[in-house]
C-alpha cells in the first residue's frame, strides 16, 4: 500500500487524474522536497509546483489551469487537500493563522496557476518517514 492510497477511501474525487496527481505528490522525491520546504518555512508545494502544473494543468478530469475567474479552483483546492493528507503522514500540520503573506508561493517557484498554499510544521507523530541513503555502486 502506498502513502496516498488511503486518501481516496470514501472519496468522490477519485479518478485516473486525481490518482496520478496523488502518486506524483506522494512519491519519495516529492515528499522529501515538500518536507524540506516546510522546514524552511515555505509553502510545501513550492518545490514541486512547476512540475505539477506542467504534468497536470490540462488533465481531462482534474485540470489545474485557469479558464476565467475561479475556474478549476476546486481542482487546485483538491491538490491542497492531497498535500495536507501526505504531509500528515509525516507528522506535519498546517501552521495556524490562515493564509498570510508568508503563505504566498515564492516567485522563484514559477507557478502559473497557484498563488497561495499552506505552510506546514512538524507537530505530530509520523506514520511514515523518509530514509535518504547514498549507496556506492
Coordinates of N, CA and C in Angstrom, one line a residue:
X1 N 0.8 -1.2 0.0 CA 0.0 0.0 0.0 C 0.9 1.2 0.0
X2 N 0.6 2.2 -0.9 CA 1.4 3.4 -0.9 C 0.8 4.5 0.0
X3 N 1.5 5.5 0.2 CA 1.2 6.6 1.1 C -0.2 7.2 0.7
X4 N -0.4 7.5 -0.5 CA -1.6 8.2 -1.0 C -2.9 7.4 -1.1
X5 N -2.8 6.0 -1.0 CA -4.0 5.2 -1.3 C -5.1 5.4 -0.3
X6 N -4.8 5.7 0.9 CA -5.8 5.9 1.9 C -6.6 7.2 1.7
X7 N -6.1 8.1 1.0 CA -6.8 9.4 0.7 C -8.1 9.2 0.0
X8 N -8.2 8.2 -0.9 CA -9.3 8.1 -1.7 C -10.4 7.2 -1.1
X9 N -10.2 6.6 0.1 CA -11.2 5.8 0.7 C -12.4 6.7 1.0
X10 N -13.6 6.3 0.4 CA -14.8 7.0 0.5 C -14.8 8.4 -0.2
X11 N -13.9 8.6 -1.1 CA -13.8 9.9 -1.7 C -14.6 9.9 -3.0
X12 N -15.2 11.1 -3.3 CA -15.9 11.2 -4.6 C -15.1 11.8 -5.7
X13 N -13.8 12.1 -5.4 CA -13.0 12.8 -6.4 C -12.0 11.8 -7.1
X14 N -12.1 10.5 -6.7 CA -11.2 9.5 -7.3 C -11.5 9.3 -8.8
X15 N -10.4 9.5 -9.6 CA -10.4 9.2 -11.0 C -9.0 9.1 -11.4
X16 N -8.8 8.8 -12.7 CA -7.4 8.5 -13.1 C -6.5 9.7 -12.9
X17 N -7.0 10.9 -13.1 CA -6.2 12.1 -13.0 C -5.8 12.4 -11.5
X18 N -6.8 12.3 -10.6 CA -6.5 12.6 -9.2 C -5.6 11.5 -8.6
X19 N -5.8 10.3 -9.1 CA -4.9 9.3 -8.6 C -3.4 9.5 -9.1
X20 N -3.3 10.0 -10.4 CA -2.0 10.4 -10.9 C -1.4 11.5 -10.1
X21 N -2.2 12.5 -9.8 CA -1.7 13.7 -9.0 C -1.2 13.2 -7.6
X22 N -2.0 12.3 -7.0 CA -1.6 11.8 -5.7 C -0.3 11.0 -5.8
X23 N -0.2 10.2 -6.8 CA 1.0 9.4 -7.0 C 2.2 10.4 -7.1
X24 N 2.1 11.5 -7.9 CA 3.1 12.5 -8.0 C 3.5 13.1 -6.7
X25 N 2.4 13.5 -6.0 CA 2.7 14.2 -4.7 C 3.2 13.3 -3.6
X26 N 2.9 12.0 -3.6 CA 3.3 11.1 -2.6 C 4.6 10.3 -3.0
X27 N 5.2 10.7 -4.1 CA 6.5 10.0 -4.5 C 7.5 10.4 -3.5
X28 N 8.5 9.5 -3.2 CA 9.5 9.8 -2.2 C 10.3 11.1 -2.5
X29 N 10.6 11.3 -3.8 CA 11.3 12.6 -4.2 C 10.5 13.8 -3.8
X30 N 9.3 13.8 -4.2 CA 8.4 15.0 -4.0 C 8.1 15.2 -2.5
X31 N 7.9 14.1 -1.8 CA 7.6 14.2 -0.3 C 8.8 14.9 0.3
X32 N 10.0 14.4 0.0 CA 11.2 14.9 0.5 C 11.3 16.4 0.3
X33 N 11.0 16.8 -1.0 CA 11.1 18.3 -1.3 C 10.1 19.1 -0.5
X34 N 8.9 18.5 -0.3 CA 7.9 19.3 0.4 C 8.2 19.4 1.9
X35 N 8.9 18.3 2.5 CA 9.3 18.3 3.8 C 10.4 19.4 4.0
X36 N 11.3 19.4 3.1 CA 12.4 20.4 3.2 C 11.9 21.8 3.1
X37 N 11.0 22.0 2.2 CA 10.4 23.4 2.0 C 9.7 23.8 3.3
X38 N 9.0 22.8 3.9 CA 8.3 23.1 5.2 C 9.3 23.5 6.3
X39 N 10.4 22.8 6.4 CA 11.4 23.1 7.4 C 12.0 24.5 7.1
X40 N 12.0 24.9 5.9 CA 12.5 26.3 5.6 C 11.4 27.4 5.7
X41 N 10.2 27.0 6.1 CA 9.1 27.9 6.3 C 8.4 28.4 5.1
X42 N 8.6 27.6 4.0 CA 7.9 27.8 2.7 C 6.7 27.0 2.6
X43 N 5.7 27.4 1.7 CA 4.6 26.5 1.4 C 5.1 25.2 0.9
X44 N 4.6 24.1 1.3 CA 5.0 22.8 0.9 C 5.1 22.6 -0.6
X45 N 4.1 23.2 -1.3 CA 4.0 23.0 -2.7 C 5.2 23.7 -3.5
X46 N 5.9 24.6 -2.9 CA 6.9 25.4 -3.6 C 7.8 24.6 -4.5
X47 N 8.5 23.6 -4.0 CA 9.5 22.9 -4.9 C 8.9 22.0 -5.9
X48 N 7.6 21.7 -5.9 CA 7.0 20.7 -6.8 C 6.0 21.4 -7.7
X49 N 5.6 22.6 -7.5 CA 4.5 23.2 -8.2 C 4.8 23.3 -9.7
X50 N 5.9 23.7 -10.1 CA 6.2 23.8 -11.6 C 6.0 22.5 -12.3
X51 N 6.6 21.4 -11.8 CA 6.4 20.1 -12.5 C 5.0 19.7 -12.4
X52 N 4.3 19.9 -11.2 CA 2.9 19.5 -11.0 C 2.1 20.2 -12.1
X53 N 2.2 21.5 -12.3 CA 1.5 22.2 -13.3 C 1.8 21.7 -14.7
X54 N 3.0 21.5 -15.0 CA 3.4 21.0 -16.3 C 2.8 19.7 -16.6
X55 N 2.7 18.8 -15.7 CA 2.2 17.5 -15.9 C 0.6 17.5 -15.9
X56 N 0.0 18.3 -15.1 CA -1.5 18.2 -14.9 C -2.3 19.4 -15.2
X57 N -1.7 20.5 -15.8 CA -2.5 21.7 -16.0 C -3.7 21.4 -17.0
X58 N -3.5 20.5 -17.9 CA -4.6 20.3 -18.9 C -5.1 18.9 -18.8
X59 N -5.0 18.2 -17.6 CA -5.6 16.9 -17.5 C -7.1 17.0 -17.7
X60 N -7.6 15.9 -18.3 CA -9.0 15.9 -18.7 C -10.0 15.9 -17.5
X61 N -9.7 15.2 -16.4 CA -10.7 15.1 -15.4 C -10.4 16.0 -14.2
X62 N -9.2 16.6 -14.1 CA -8.8 17.4 -13.0 C -7.8 18.5 -13.4
X63 N -8.2 19.4 -14.4 CA -7.3 20.4 -14.9 C -7.0 21.4 -13.8
X64 N -5.7 21.8 -13.8 CA -5.3 22.8 -12.9 C -5.2 24.2 -13.4
X65 N -5.4 24.4 -14.7 CA -5.3 25.7 -15.4 C -6.5 26.6 -15.1
X66 N -6.3 27.9 -15.4 CA -7.4 28.8 -15.2 C -8.2 28.9 -16.5
X67 N -9.5 28.9 -16.5 CA -10.3 29.2 -17.6 C -11.3 30.3 -17.2
X68 N -10.8 31.5 -16.9 CA -11.7 32.5 -16.4 C -11.6 32.6 -14.9
X69 N -12.3 33.6 -14.3 CA -12.3 33.8 -12.9 C -12.8 32.6 -12.1
X70 N -11.9 32.1 -11.2 CA -12.3 31.0 -10.3 C -12.6 29.7 -11.0
X71 N -12.3 29.6 -12.3 CA -12.5 28.3 -13.0 C -11.4 27.3 -12.5
X72 N -11.9 26.1 -12.4 CA -11.0 25.0 -12.0 C -10.4 25.2 -10.6
X73 N -10.9 26.1 -9.8 CA -10.3 26.4 -8.5 C -10.5 25.1 -7.6
X74 N -11.6 24.4 -7.8 CA -11.8 23.2 -7.0 C -10.7 22.2 -7.2
X75 N -10.2 22.1 -8.4 CA -9.1 21.1 -8.7 C -7.8 21.5 -8.0
X76 N -7.5 22.8 -8.0 CA -6.3 23.3 -7.2 C -6.5 23.1 -5.7
X77 N -7.8 23.3 -5.2 CA -8.0 23.1 -3.8 C -7.9 21.6 -3.5
X78 N -8.3 20.7 -4.4 CA -8.1 19.3 -4.2 C -6.6 19.0 -4.0
X79 N -5.7 19.6 -4.8 CA -4.3 19.4 -4.7 C -3.9 19.8 -3.3
X80 N -4.4 20.9 -2.8 CA -4.0 21.3 -1.4 C -4.5 20.3 -0.4
X81 N -5.6 19.7 -0.6 CA -6.1 18.7 0.3 C -5.2 17.4 0.3
X82 N -4.8 17.1 -0.9 CA -3.9 15.9 -1.1 C -2.6 16.2 -0.4
X83 N -2.0 17.4 -0.6 CA -0.8 17.7 0.1 C -1.0 17.6 1.6
X84 N -2.1 18.2 2.1 CA -2.3 18.1 3.5 C -2.4 16.7 4.0
X85 N -3.0 15.8 3.3 CA -3.0 14.4 3.6 C -1.6 13.8 3.6
X86 N -0.8 14.0 2.6 CA 0.5 13.5 2.5 C 1.4 14.0 3.7
X87 N 1.3 15.3 3.9 CA 2.1 15.9 5.0 C 1.8 15.3 6.3
X88 N 0.5 15.0 6.5 CA 0.0 14.5 7.8 C 0.6 13.1 8.1
X89 N 0.9 12.3 7.0 CA 1.5 11.0 7.1 C 2.9 11.1 7.7
X90 N 3.5 12.3 7.6 CA 4.9 12.5 8.1 C 4.9 13.4 9.4
X91 N 3.7 13.6 10.0 CA 3.6 14.3 11.2 C 3.5 15.8 11.1
X92 N 3.2 16.3 9.9 CA 3.2 17.8 9.6 C 1.7 18.2 9.5
X93 N 1.5 19.4 10.1 CA 0.1 20.0 10.1 C 0.3 21.5 9.6
X94 N -0.8 22.0 9.1 CA -0.7 23.4 8.6 C -0.4 24.3 9.8
X95 N 0.4 25.4 9.6 CA 0.6 26.4 10.6 C -0.6 27.1 10.9
X96 N -0.9 27.4 12.1 CA -2.1 28.2 12.5 C -2.0 29.6 12.0
X97 N -3.2 30.2 11.7 CA -3.2 31.6 11.4 C -3.8 31.9 10.0
X98 N -4.1 30.8 9.3 CA -4.7 31.0 8.0 C -3.7 31.5 6.9
X99 N -4.3 32.0 5.8 CA -3.4 32.4 4.7 C -2.8 33.8 5.1
X100 N -1.6 34.0 4.9 CA -0.9 35.3 5.2 C 0.0 35.5 4.0
X101 N 0.7 36.7 4.0 CA 1.7 37.0 3.0 C 2.7 35.9 3.0
X102 N 3.0 35.3 4.2 CA 4.0 34.3 4.3 C 3.6 33.0 3.5
X103 N 2.3 32.9 3.2 CA 1.8 31.7 2.6 C 1.8 31.9 1.0
X104 N 2.2 33.0 0.6 CA 2.3 33.2 -0.9 C 3.4 32.3 -1.4
X105 N 3.2 31.7 -2.6 CA 4.2 30.8 -3.2 C 5.2 31.8 -3.8
X106 N 6.5 31.6 -3.4 CA 7.6 32.5 -3.9 C 7.6 32.5 -5.4
X107 N 8.0 33.7 -6.0 CA 8.1 33.8 -7.4 C 9.1 32.9 -8.0
X108 N 10.2 32.5 -7.3 CA 11.2 31.6 -7.9 C 10.6 30.2 -8.2
X109 N 9.4 29.9 -7.6 CA 8.8 28.6 -7.9 C 8.2 28.6 -9.3
X110 N 8.0 29.7 -9.9 CA 7.5 29.8 -11.3 C 6.1 29.2 -11.4
X111 N 5.2 29.4 -10.5 CA 3.9 28.8 -10.5 C 3.0 29.7 -11.4
X112 N 2.3 29.0 -12.3 CA 1.3 29.7 -13.2 C -0.1 29.8 -12.6
X113 N -0.5 28.8 -11.9 CA -1.9 28.6 -11.5 C -2.1 28.6 -10.0
X114 N -1.1 28.5 -9.2 CA -1.3 28.5 -7.7 C -0.6 29.8 -7.2
X115 N -1.3 30.5 -6.3 CA -0.7 31.7 -5.8 C -0.4 31.6 -4.3
X116 N -1.2 30.9 -3.5 CA -1.0 30.7 -2.1 C -1.1 29.3 -1.7
X117 N -0.5 28.9 -0.7 CA -0.6 27.5 -0.2 C -0.2 27.4 1.3
X118 N -0.6 26.3 1.9 CA -0.3 26.2 3.3 C 1.2 25.9 3.6
X119 N 1.6 26.4 4.8 CA 2.9 26.2 5.3 C 2.7 25.1 6.4
X120 N 3.6 24.2 6.5 CA 3.4 23.1 7.5 C 4.5 23.1 8.5
X121 N 4.2 22.5 9.7 CA 5.3 22.3 10.7 C 5.0 20.9 11.3
X122 N 6.1 20.3 11.7 CA 6.0 19.0 12.4 C 5.6 19.2 13.8
X123 N 4.4 18.5 14.1 CA 3.8 18.6 15.4 C 3.2 17.3 15.9
X124 N 3.3 16.3 15.1 CA 2.6 15.0 15.5 C 3.6 13.9 15.2
X125 N 3.2 12.7 15.7 CA 4.0 11.5 15.4 C 3.7 11.2 13.9
X126 N 4.7 10.6 13.2 CA 4.6 10.3 11.8 C 4.2 8.8 11.6
X127 N 3.4 8.6 10.6 CA 3.1 7.2 10.2 C 4.3 6.7 9.3
X128 N 4.9 7.6 8.6 CA 6.0 7.2 7.6 C 7.2 8.2 7.9
X129 N 8.3 7.8 7.4 CA 9.5 8.6 7.5 C 10.3 8.5 6.2
X130 N 11.0 9.5 5.9 CA 11.9 9.5 4.7 C 13.2 8.9 5.1
X131 N 13.8 8.0 4.3 CA 15.1 7.5 4.6 C 15.9 7.7 3.3
X132 N 16.9 8.6 3.4 CA 17.7 9.0 2.3 C 19.1 8.3 2.5
X133 N 19.5 7.7 1.5 CA 20.8 6.9 1.5 C 21.6 7.3 0.3
X134 N 22.9 7.3 0.5 CA 23.9 7.4 -0.6 C 24.5 6.0 -0.6
X135 N 24.4 5.3 -1.7 CA 24.9 3.9 -1.8 C 25.9 3.9 -3.0
X136 N 27.1 3.3 -2.7 CA 28.1 3.2 -3.7 C 27.7 2.1 -4.7
X137 N 27.9 2.3 -5.9 CA 27.6 1.3 -6.9 C 28.7 0.3 -7.1

